[in-house]
Coordinates of C-alpha atoms and ligand atoms in Angstrom, one line a residue:
Chain A
X1 CA -84.4 108.5 173.4
X2 CA -84.1 105.4 170.9
X3 CA -87.0 104.6 168.1
X4 CA -88.2 101.4 168.5
X5 CA -90.0 101.2 165.6
X6 CA -88.4 102.7 162.7
X7 CA -89.8 102.4 159.5
X8 CA -88.0 103.9 155.8
X9 CA -89.9 103.4 152.7
X10 CA -92.4 101.5 153.2
X11 CA -95.0 100.6 150.0
X12 CA -97.7 98.4 150.9
X13 CA -99.6 96.2 147.9
X14 CA -103.1 94.3 147.9
X15 CA -102.4 92.6 144.1
X16 CA -101.7 95.2 142.2
X17 CA -103.1 97.8 144.1
X18 CA -100.4 99.7 145.9
X19 CA -101.7 101.6 149.0
X20 CA -99.1 102.9 150.9
X21 CA -96.4 104.6 149.1
X22 CA -93.0 104.9 150.4
X23 CA -94.0 105.3 154.3
X24 CA -91.2 106.9 156.7
X25 CA -92.3 107.1 160.7
X26 CA -90.5 106.2 163.7
X27 CA -91.8 105.1 167.4
X28 CA -90.0 106.6 170.4
X29 CA -89.5 103.7 173.1
X30 CA -92.2 104.5 176.0
X31 CA -94.2 106.8 173.8
X32 CA -98.0 107.0 172.7
X33 CA -98.2 107.9 168.9
X34 CA -101.4 108.4 167.3
X35 CA -101.6 107.7 163.0
X36 CA -104.8 109.7 161.8
X37 CA -106.0 110.2 158.8
X38 CA -109.8 109.3 157.0
X39 CA -111.3 106.4 156.1
X40 CA -109.2 104.7 153.5
X41 CA -106.2 106.3 154.2
X42 CA -104.1 103.5 154.8
X43 CA -103.5 103.2 158.5
X44 CA -104.9 99.4 158.6
X45 CA -102.8 98.7 156.2
X46 CA -99.8 99.9 158.0
X47 CA -100.7 98.4 160.7
X48 CA -100.8 95.2 159.1
X49 CA -98.1 95.8 156.9
X50 CA -95.8 96.0 160.7
X51 CA -96.9 92.8 161.4
X52 CA -96.3 91.4 157.6
X53 CA -100.1 90.4 157.2
X54 CA -99.8 92.5 153.2
X55 CA -97.0 92.7 150.5
X56 CA -94.5 95.4 151.5
X57 CA -91.5 97.1 150.4
X58 CA -89.1 99.1 152.2
X59 CA -87.8 98.4 155.9
X60 CA -89.4 98.0 159.0
X61 CA -87.0 97.7 162.1
X62 CA -88.0 96.6 165.2
X63 CA -85.6 97.3 168.2
X64 CA -82.8 97.4 165.6
X65 CA -83.8 94.0 164.1
X66 CA -85.9 94.0 160.7
X67 CA -88.9 92.4 160.6
X68 CA -90.3 92.1 156.9
X69 CA -89.3 88.9 156.3
X70 CA -91.0 87.0 159.1
X71 CA -93.9 85.6 159.4
X72 CA -97.1 87.3 161.7
X73 CA -96.5 84.9 164.2
X74 CA -93.1 85.4 164.7
X75 CA -93.4 89.1 164.8
X76 CA -96.1 88.9 167.6
X77 CA -93.4 86.6 169.6
X78 CA -90.6 89.9 169.5
X79 CA -93.4 91.2 171.4
X80 CA -95.7 93.1 169.3
X81 CA -99.5 93.2 169.9
X82 CA -101.9 94.0 167.5
X83 CA -105.3 94.9 168.0
X84 CA -107.0 94.6 165.0
X85 CA -109.6 96.4 163.1
X86 CA -112.7 94.5 164.1
X87 CA -111.6 93.2 167.2
X88 CA -110.9 89.7 166.3
X89 CA -112.7 88.0 169.1
X90 CA -113.0 84.4 169.3
X91 CA -116.1 84.3 169.3
X92 CA -117.1 81.3 170.6
X93 CA -114.7 81.0 173.2
X94 CA -115.2 81.9 176.9
X95 CA -113.7 85.5 177.9
X96 CA -111.1 83.9 179.8
X97 CA -109.8 81.7 176.9
X98 CA -109.6 85.0 175.2
X99 CA -107.3 85.7 178.1
X100 CA -105.1 83.0 177.8
X101 CA -105.0 82.9 174.4
X102 CA -103.2 86.4 174.4
X103 CA -100.2 84.6 176.7
X104 CA -100.2 81.5 174.7
X105 CA -96.7 82.2 173.1
X106 CA -95.5 82.7 176.8
X107 CA -94.3 80.2 179.5
X108 CA -97.4 79.7 182.3
X109 CA -96.0 81.1 185.5
X110 CA -97.5 84.8 185.8
X111 CA -100.4 84.0 183.6
X112 CA -102.9 83.9 186.8
X113 CA -102.0 86.9 188.5
X114 CA -102.0 88.7 184.6
X115 CA -105.2 87.7 183.9
X116 CA -106.2 89.0 187.5
X117 CA -104.6 92.3 186.9
X118 CA -106.4 92.7 183.3
X119 CA -109.8 92.1 185.6
X120 CA -108.8 94.8 187.1
X121 CA -108.0 97.1 184.6
X122 CA -111.4 95.9 183.6
X123 CA -113.7 94.4 186.0
X124 CA -116.6 93.9 183.6
X125 CA -114.4 91.0 181.9
X126 CA -114.3 89.2 185.6
X127 CA -117.7 89.6 186.0
X128 CA -118.3 87.7 182.8
X129 CA -115.5 85.5 182.2
X130 CA -116.7 82.4 181.8
X131 CA -119.6 83.7 178.8
X132 CA -118.6 83.3 175.3
X133 CA -116.7 86.3 174.1
X134 CA -119.4 86.9 171.3
X135 CA -122.4 87.4 173.7
X136 CA -119.8 90.8 175.1
X137 CA -121.3 94.2 173.9
X138 CA -119.2 95.8 170.9
X139 CA -117.2 98.1 173.8
X140 CA -116.6 94.7 176.4
X141 CA -115.3 93.3 173.0
X142 CA -113.1 95.9 172.6
X143 CA -111.5 96.1 176.1
X144 CA -111.2 91.8 175.9
X145 CA -109.1 93.0 173.0
X146 CA -106.9 95.7 174.9
X147 CA -106.8 92.7 177.7
X148 CA -105.6 89.7 175.3
X149 CA -102.9 91.9 173.1
X150 CA -101.6 92.8 176.9
X151 CA -101.5 89.4 178.1
X152 CA -98.7 89.0 175.7
X153 CA -96.7 91.5 178.1
X154 CA -95.6 93.5 174.7
X155 CA -92.9 95.9 174.3
X156 CA -95.2 98.0 171.6
X157 CA -99.1 98.1 171.4
X158 CA -100.6 98.6 167.8
X159 CA -104.3 99.8 167.8
X160 CA -106.8 100.0 164.8
X161 CA -109.5 102.1 166.1
X162 CA -110.4 101.0 169.2
X163 CA -113.0 103.7 169.4
X164 CA -114.7 102.6 166.3
X165 CA -118.3 102.2 167.3
X166 CA -118.2 102.6 170.8
X167 CA -119.8 105.3 173.1
X168 CA -118.5 108.7 173.8
X169 CA -118.1 107.9 177.7
X170 CA -116.9 104.2 176.9
X171 CA -113.9 105.6 174.6
X172 CA -113.1 108.3 177.6
X173 CA -112.3 105.0 179.9
X174 CA -110.9 102.7 177.3
X175 CA -108.3 105.8 176.1
X176 CA -107.9 106.8 180.2
X177 CA -106.5 103.1 180.3
X178 CA -104.5 103.3 177.8
X179 CA -102.8 106.1 179.2
X180 CA -102.3 103.9 182.5
X181 CA -100.9 101.1 180.9
X182 CA -98.4 103.0 178.7
X183 CA -96.5 104.6 182.2
X184 CA -97.4 102.1 184.3
X185 CA -96.3 98.9 182.3
X186 CA -94.3 101.1 179.9
X187 CA -95.5 100.1 176.9
X188 CA -94.8 101.7 173.5
X189 CA -97.9 102.6 172.1
X190 CA -99.4 102.9 168.1
X191 CA -103.0 104.1 168.2
X192 CA -105.0 104.5 164.5
X193 CA -107.8 106.3 164.9
X194 CA -109.9 108.5 162.7
X195 CA -111.5 109.7 166.4
X196 CA -108.5 112.6 166.6
X197 CA -109.2 114.8 169.1
X198 CA -109.5 112.3 171.8
X199 CA -106.2 110.3 170.0
X200 CA -104.2 113.6 170.6
X201 CA -105.1 114.0 174.0
X202 CA -103.1 110.3 174.9
X203 CA -100.3 110.7 172.0
X204 CA -96.7 112.4 172.3
X205 CA -96.3 112.4 168.5
X206 CA -98.7 112.4 165.9
X207 CA -98.4 111.7 162.2
X208 CA -101.7 112.1 159.8
X209 CA -101.7 109.5 156.3
X210 CA -103.2 111.0 153.5
X211 CA -103.9 108.4 150.1
X212 CA -101.0 106.4 151.7
X213 CA -98.4 109.4 153.0
X214 CA -97.9 110.9 155.6
X215 CA -98.6 114.8 155.6
X216 CA -98.2 115.9 158.4
X217 CA -96.8 114.5 161.6
X218 CA -95.6 117.0 165.3
X219 CA -96.1 117.1 168.9
X220 CA -99.8 115.7 170.0
X221 CA -100.0 118.7 171.6
X222 CA -99.3 121.1 169.0
X223 CA -101.4 119.8 166.9
X224 CA -104.2 119.8 168.7
X225 CA -103.8 123.5 169.5
X226 CA -102.9 124.2 166.0
X227 CA -106.5 125.6 164.8
X228 CA -105.4 125.6 161.0
X229 CA -104.0 122.5 161.1
X230 CA -106.8 120.9 162.7
X231 CA -109.4 122.7 159.9
X232 CA -107.0 121.3 157.0
X233 CA -105.8 117.7 158.1
X234 CA -108.4 116.5 160.4
X235 CA -111.7 118.0 159.8
X236 CA -112.6 120.0 163.0
Chain B
X1 CA -138.0 43.7 173.1
X2 CA -134.9 42.2 173.5
X3 CA -134.6 42.4 169.4
X4 CA -134.9 46.5 169.9
X5 CA -132.2 46.5 172.6
X6 CA -130.2 44.4 170.4
X7 CA -130.2 46.7 167.7
X8 CA -129.8 49.9 169.8
X9 CA -126.5 48.7 171.2
X10 CA -125.4 47.2 168.0
X11 CA -126.0 50.0 167.0
X12 CA -124.2 52.0 169.3
X13 CA -121.2 49.6 169.0
X14 CA -121.1 51.0 165.2
X15 CA -122.0 54.0 165.9
X16 CA -118.9 54.3 168.0
X17 CA -116.7 53.9 164.7
X18 CA -118.6 56.3 162.6
X19 CA -118.4 58.7 165.3
X20 CA -114.5 58.5 164.9
X21 CA -114.2 58.6 161.6
X22 CA -117.0 61.4 161.6
X23 CA -114.3 63.2 164.4
X24 CA -111.5 63.1 162.1
X25 CA -113.1 64.1 159.4
X26 CA -114.6 67.0 161.3
X27 CA -111.2 68.0 162.6
X28 CA -109.9 68.1 159.2
X29 CA -112.9 69.9 157.4
X30 CA -112.5 73.0 160.6
X31 CA -108.7 73.2 159.8
X32 CA -109.1 74.0 156.1
X33 CA -112.7 73.5 155.0
X34 CA -112.6 70.4 153.0
X35 CA -114.4 67.3 153.3
X36 CA -111.1 64.9 153.3
X37 CA -112.6 62.1 151.0
X38 CA -109.4 60.0 151.9
X39 CA -110.2 60.0 155.5
X40 CA -111.2 56.2 155.5
X41 CA -108.5 55.2 152.8
X42 CA -106.0 56.2 155.4
X43 CA -107.6 54.6 158.4
X44 CA -107.5 51.7 156.3
X45 CA -103.8 51.7 155.7
X46 CA -103.0 52.3 158.7
X47 CA -104.7 49.2 159.8
X48 CA -103.3 46.9 157.2
X49 CA -99.9 48.4 159.3
X50 CA -101.1 47.5 162.3
X51 CA -101.6 44.1 160.8
X52 CA -98.5 43.6 159.5
X53 CA -96.8 44.7 162.9
X54 CA -99.5 41.6 164.1
X55 CA -97.7 39.5 161.1
X56 CA -94.6 40.2 162.6
X57 CA -95.0 39.1 165.9
X58 CA -95.9 42.0 168.1
X59 CA -99.3 41.5 170.6
X60 CA -102.3 43.5 169.4
X61 CA -101.7 46.3 171.9
X62 CA -98.0 47.3 170.8
X63 CA -98.7 47.0 167.6
X64 CA -102.0 49.4 168.4
X65 CA -100.2 51.7 169.9
X66 CA -97.4 51.7 167.5
X67 CA -99.7 52.1 164.4
X68 CA -101.3 55.6 166.6
X69 CA -98.4 57.2 166.7
X70 CA -97.0 55.7 163.2
X71 CA -100.9 57.5 161.7
X72 CA -100.2 60.7 163.2
X73 CA -96.8 61.2 161.9
X74 CA -98.3 59.6 158.8
X75 CA -101.2 62.8 158.7
X76 CA -98.8 65.1 159.2
X77 CA -96.3 64.4 156.2
X78 CA -99.4 63.9 154.3
X79 CA -100.2 67.4 155.1
X80 CA -97.0 68.6 154.6
X81 CA -96.7 67.1 151.3
X82 CA -99.2 67.5 149.8
X83 CA -102.1 69.8 151.3
X84 CA -100.3 72.8 152.8
X85 CA -99.0 73.7 149.0
X86 CA -102.5 73.5 147.8
X87 CA -104.1 75.7 150.9
X88 CA -104.4 78.8 148.7
X89 CA -105.9 76.9 145.6
X90 CA -109.1 76.5 144.1
X91 CA -112.0 74.2 145.9
X92 CA -111.5 71.5 142.9
X93 CA -108.0 71.3 143.2
X94 CA -108.3 70.3 146.5
X95 CA -111.0 67.7 145.7
X96 CA -108.3 66.6 143.2
X97 CA -105.8 65.6 145.9
X98 CA -108.0 64.2 148.1
X99 CA -108.9 61.9 145.5
X100 CA -105.3 61.3 144.2
X101 CA -104.8 60.5 147.9
X102 CA -107.7 57.9 148.2
X103 CA -106.6 56.4 144.7
X104 CA -102.7 56.4 146.3
X105 CA -103.4 54.2 149.2
X106 CA -106.1 52.3 148.0
X107 CA -103.3 51.4 145.4
X108 CA -100.6 51.1 147.4
X109 CA -102.2 48.7 149.8
X110 CA -103.6 46.5 147.6
X111 CA -99.9 46.3 146.0
X112 CA -98.5 45.5 148.9
X113 CA -101.3 43.4 151.5
X114 CA -103.2 42.2 147.6
X115 CA -106.9 42.5 147.9
X116 CA -108.0 39.2 149.4
X117 CA -110.2 39.5 152.5
X118 CA -108.4 38.8 155.4
X119 CA -108.9 38.1 159.8
X120 CA -108.1 40.6 161.9
X121 CA -108.1 40.0 165.7
X122 CA -109.8 41.7 168.4
X123 CA -108.4 41.6 171.6
X124 CA -111.5 41.6 173.4
X125 CA -112.7 38.3 172.3
X126 CA -116.2 37.8 170.9
X127 CA -117.8 35.8 173.5
X128 CA -121.6 37.5 175.2
X129 CA -120.5 40.7 177.2
X130 CA -121.1 39.8 180.8
X131 CA -123.0 36.4 179.8
X132 CA -125.6 38.9 177.7
X133 CA -126.9 38.1 174.6
X134 CA -127.6 41.4 173.1
X135 CA -123.7 42.5 173.0
X136 CA -120.6 40.9 172.4
X137 CA -117.2 41.4 174.1
X138 CA -116.2 43.0 170.7
X139 CA -118.9 45.4 170.2
X140 CA -118.4 46.4 173.7
X141 CA -114.6 47.4 173.6
X142 CA -115.7 49.1 170.7
X143 CA -117.9 51.3 172.8
X144 CA -115.3 51.1 175.7
X145 CA -112.7 52.7 173.6
X146 CA -113.9 54.9 171.6
X147 CA -115.5 56.6 174.8
X148 CA -112.1 56.6 176.4
X149 CA -111.1 58.5 173.1
X150 CA -113.5 61.2 173.2
X151 CA -112.9 61.8 177.0
X152 CA -108.7 62.0 176.1
X153 CA -110.0 64.2 173.3
X154 CA -112.0 66.2 175.3
X155 CA -109.6 66.4 178.1
X156 CA -107.0 67.3 175.3
X157 CA -108.9 70.6 174.0
X158 CA -110.6 71.8 177.1
X159 CA -107.6 72.2 179.3
X160 CA -104.4 71.8 177.4
X161 CA -102.6 75.1 175.6
X162 CA -102.0 73.6 172.6
X163 CA -105.9 72.4 172.4
X164 CA -106.8 75.8 173.0
X165 CA -103.9 77.1 170.5
X166 CA -105.5 74.6 168.0
X167 CA -109.2 75.6 168.4
X168 CA -108.0 79.1 168.5
X169 CA -106.2 78.4 165.0
X170 CA -110.0 77.0 163.7
X171 CA -111.9 79.3 164.6
X172 CA -110.5 82.5 163.1
X173 CA -107.0 81.7 162.1
X174 CA -105.9 85.5 161.5
X175 CA -106.0 86.2 165.5
X176 CA -104.6 83.1 166.3
X177 CA -101.4 84.8 164.3
X178 CA -102.1 87.9 166.3
X179 CA -101.4 86.0 168.8
X180 CA -98.4 84.2 167.7
X181 CA -100.1 80.7 167.1
X182 CA -98.2 79.2 164.0
X183 CA -101.6 78.2 162.6
X184 CA -100.1 76.3 160.0
X185 CA -98.5 73.4 162.2
X186 CA -101.8 73.1 164.3
X187 CA -103.4 72.3 160.6
X188 CA -101.0 69.9 160.8
X189 CA -101.4 68.4 163.6
X190 CA -105.3 68.6 163.1
X191 CA -104.4 66.0 160.5
X192 CA -102.0 64.0 162.5
X193 CA -105.0 63.8 165.3
X194 CA -107.3 63.0 162.3
X195 CA -105.0 60.2 161.4
X196 CA -104.6 59.0 164.5
X197 CA -108.5 58.8 165.3
X198 CA -109.0 57.5 161.4
X199 CA -106.3 54.2 162.7
X200 CA -108.1 53.4 165.7
X201 CA -111.8 53.7 163.6
X202 CA -110.0 50.8 161.6
X203 CA -108.3 48.9 164.1
X204 CA -111.8 48.7 165.8
X205 CA -114.1 48.0 163.2
X206 CA -111.9 45.3 161.3
X207 CA -112.5 42.7 163.1
X208 CA -116.7 43.2 162.2
X209 CA -115.9 44.1 158.3
X210 CA -112.6 41.9 157.8
X211 CA -109.7 43.4 156.5
X212 CA -109.1 44.7 152.5
X213 CA -108.2 48.1 150.8
X214 CA -112.0 48.6 150.4
X215 CA -113.2 47.9 154.0
X216 CA -113.5 51.8 154.5
X217 CA -115.5 53.1 151.7
X218 CA -118.6 52.1 152.9
X219 CA -117.9 52.9 156.5
X220 CA -116.5 56.5 155.8
X221 CA -120.2 57.2 154.2
X222 CA -121.8 56.8 156.9
X223 CA -119.1 59.1 159.1
X224 CA -120.1 61.3 156.3
X225 CA -123.3 61.2 156.9
X226 CA -123.0 61.4 160.7
X227 CA -121.0 64.5 160.6
X228 CA -123.8 66.2 158.3
X229 CA -126.6 65.0 160.7
X230 CA -124.3 66.4 163.8
X231 CA -123.4 69.5 161.8
X232 CA -119.7 69.8 159.8
X233 CA -118.6 72.6 162.2
X234 CA -119.4 70.6 165.6
X235 CA -117.2 67.8 167.0
X236 CA -119.1 67.5 169.4
X237 CA -122.3 67.2 166.7
X238 CA -120.2 64.0 164.7
X239 CA -119.6 62.3 167.7
X240 CA -123.7 62.1 168.3
X241 CA -124.3 62.4 165.0
X242 CA -122.3 59.6 164.4
X243 CA -124.1 57.3 167.2
X244 CA -127.3 58.3 165.9
X245 CA -126.8 57.3 162.5
X246 CA -125.4 53.8 163.9
X247 CA -128.5 52.8 165.8
X248 CA -131.0 54.3 162.7
X249 CA -129.0 51.9 160.1
X250 CA -129.5 49.1 162.4
X251 CA -133.4 49.8 163.5
X252 CA -134.2 50.3 159.1
X253 CA -132.0 47.2 158.5
X254 CA -134.4 45.7 161.1
X255 CA -137.7 46.9 161.5
X256 CA -138.5 48.6 158.0
X257 CA -139.4 45.7 155.5
X258 CA -137.6 45.4 152.6
X259 CA -134.1 47.2 153.7
X260 CA -132.4 44.4 155.1
X261 CA -128.3 45.1 154.8
X262 CA -128.4 46.0 150.9
X263 CA -130.4 48.9 151.6
X264 CA -128.3 50.5 154.4
X265 CA -126.2 52.3 152.7
X266 CA -128.4 54.1 150.8
X267 CA -130.2 55.2 153.9
X268 CA -127.1 56.8 155.3
X269 CA -127.0 58.8 151.7
X270 CA -130.6 59.6 152.1
X271 CA -129.9 61.2 155.8
X272 CA -127.2 63.3 154.3
X273 CA -129.5 64.7 151.6
X274 CA -132.3 65.0 154.2
X275 CA -130.4 67.1 156.5
X276 CA -129.1 69.3 153.7
X277 CA -132.2 69.8 152.6
X278 CA -134.0 70.5 155.7
X279 CA -130.9 72.0 157.9
X280 CA -127.8 72.3 156.4
X281 CA -125.9 72.8 159.5
X282 CA -126.6 70.2 161.1
X283 CA -128.6 69.0 164.3
X284 CA -125.8 71.3 166.4
X285 CA -123.9 73.5 163.7
X286 CA -123.3 77.0 163.4
X287 CA -124.7 78.2 160.3
X288 CA -121.8 79.4 158.0
X289 CA -122.5 83.1 157.3
X290 CA -119.8 84.1 154.3
X291 CA -119.5 87.7 153.0
X292 CA -119.2 88.8 150.3
Ligands
ADP301 N1 -107.8 93.8 151.2 C1 -107.9 94.9 150.7 N2 -108.3 94.8 149.1 C2 -107.8 95.5 148.3 N3 -107.6 96.5 148.5 C3 -107.4 97.2 149.7 C4 -108.0 96.1 151.2 N4 -107.7 96.6 152.0 C5 -107.3 98.1 151.8 N5 -107.4 98.2 150.5 C6 -107.3 99.5 149.8 O1 -106.4 100.3 150.6 C7 -106.5 101.4 150.9 C8 -106.3 101.7 152.9 O2 -106.8 100.8 153.1 P1 -107.1 101.1 154.7 O3 -105.8 100.8 155.0 O4 -107.9 99.7 155.2 O5 -107.5 102.2 155.3 P2 -107.7 103.0 156.7 O6 -107.8 101.8 157.5 O7 -107.1 104.0 156.7 O8 -109.8 103.0 156.4 C9 -107.8 101.8 150.4 O9 -108.0 102.3 149.0 C10 -108.7 100.4 150.6 O10 -109.1 100.5 149.3
MG302 MG1 -108.8 100.9 158.7

């Protein structure tokens, strides 16, 4: 398998504060990878670094091309969809407009069909398609955020704590759909989580990050099965 | 009764101009969170350009269309040259930028076209509209053009993808970039449209207030009053605010003893302050919640 995303010696900075220290990892095309770590470890910063939303040094390659010097919107146009922490909903617009915005860089063809596809994944969005997105519940907004990202027809989807603030049943549903999207639409997924147990269930590969450094990596199944690792790094 | 109706209709026709100016102000405010003090001067400068084109012999509507395009381009150029570099600068630096733009436009207009008051033509004539003494054809024309403009803008923002992208960029810039929208160009586009809308306001009001470099100063104040009244975050509110301010101005001037023409402007200012005190977000605006 070839690496779709390759990150080498990545440092990230907020002003004078360094948040990532020499991060190295790669994602295989077609895989689901999870980046685990406690609050403040640098997970969000890693995703923001990939989309050039924070100052970085080091190398990030997507499908062989360097990303670092491109503005965020151009990185997105390469096929990288980012579901940000907090969901980034366009709250004053309708659900359907949010979905249309996800496909704003595409030509018009196929958009209507894709919206229907999203409604099939997330029927609740269809019921609410004319409603202002800000009136949706947290879980519904998370589904909308995932659907909006998929409207790009991305090659790579970055998800920042999709389980945050959602009821366990809804989280389960969401992760099931993410697995399905990965298999059926061949979307490579990088999902950042504090909820390690669930993420390890759908991931092929896992990295653990602590204070801006990768401290542990391996096959998701092996990490999930290894109690020592779970206890010392993931706290469960 | 006729007087009342007459004053209301006259209020609606000048209110249409305030609505345009308020809309232009709100468009830029939504994009960059600053009030464009120079919006009126931009409109004035555009109006002079249209006048110059007509002096060179172009028919009214040709001059109108060319001015619209030039204003649109001019708005974009101003944003790229002056305000894009100031995007991350403190508020006061931006204010200084607006004042500089105001001064530059005002004095160049004076330099090029001098400060004497000029007549400006109306394509609608100034006879009674449909034989009624209530409103003149030019006033009706002002209302008509504004309504057409508002419909066009509504369709643009509601039904086109670029309009959707502009709304997205104005409401949640970070998310807009994450769906691939070049928010910086959306801001420039907003400036271009605001400049074009302002130019229409200028060209429509010039036959009434006459053409001179300071023609838009008080009109912009009314525009600000309208924007504040309707809510700086609501284009719809700004339009309603514009018509309301126009009507209030006229009725106060006619019916409140001692107000007359001289005191109309203070009324606009009093309106701004009253709204800011009682309902800071305006009639239709959303309160701005800033996280600290
Ligand atoms: N906007 C910011 N300004 C300054 N420091 C920040 C900012 N965002 C995050 N940080 C710091 O960077 C580190 C990593 O944060 P983050 O990537 O958000 O962690 P996580 O997503 O894993 O919870 C933390 O120490 C945090 O305090
Ligand atoms: Mg985070």
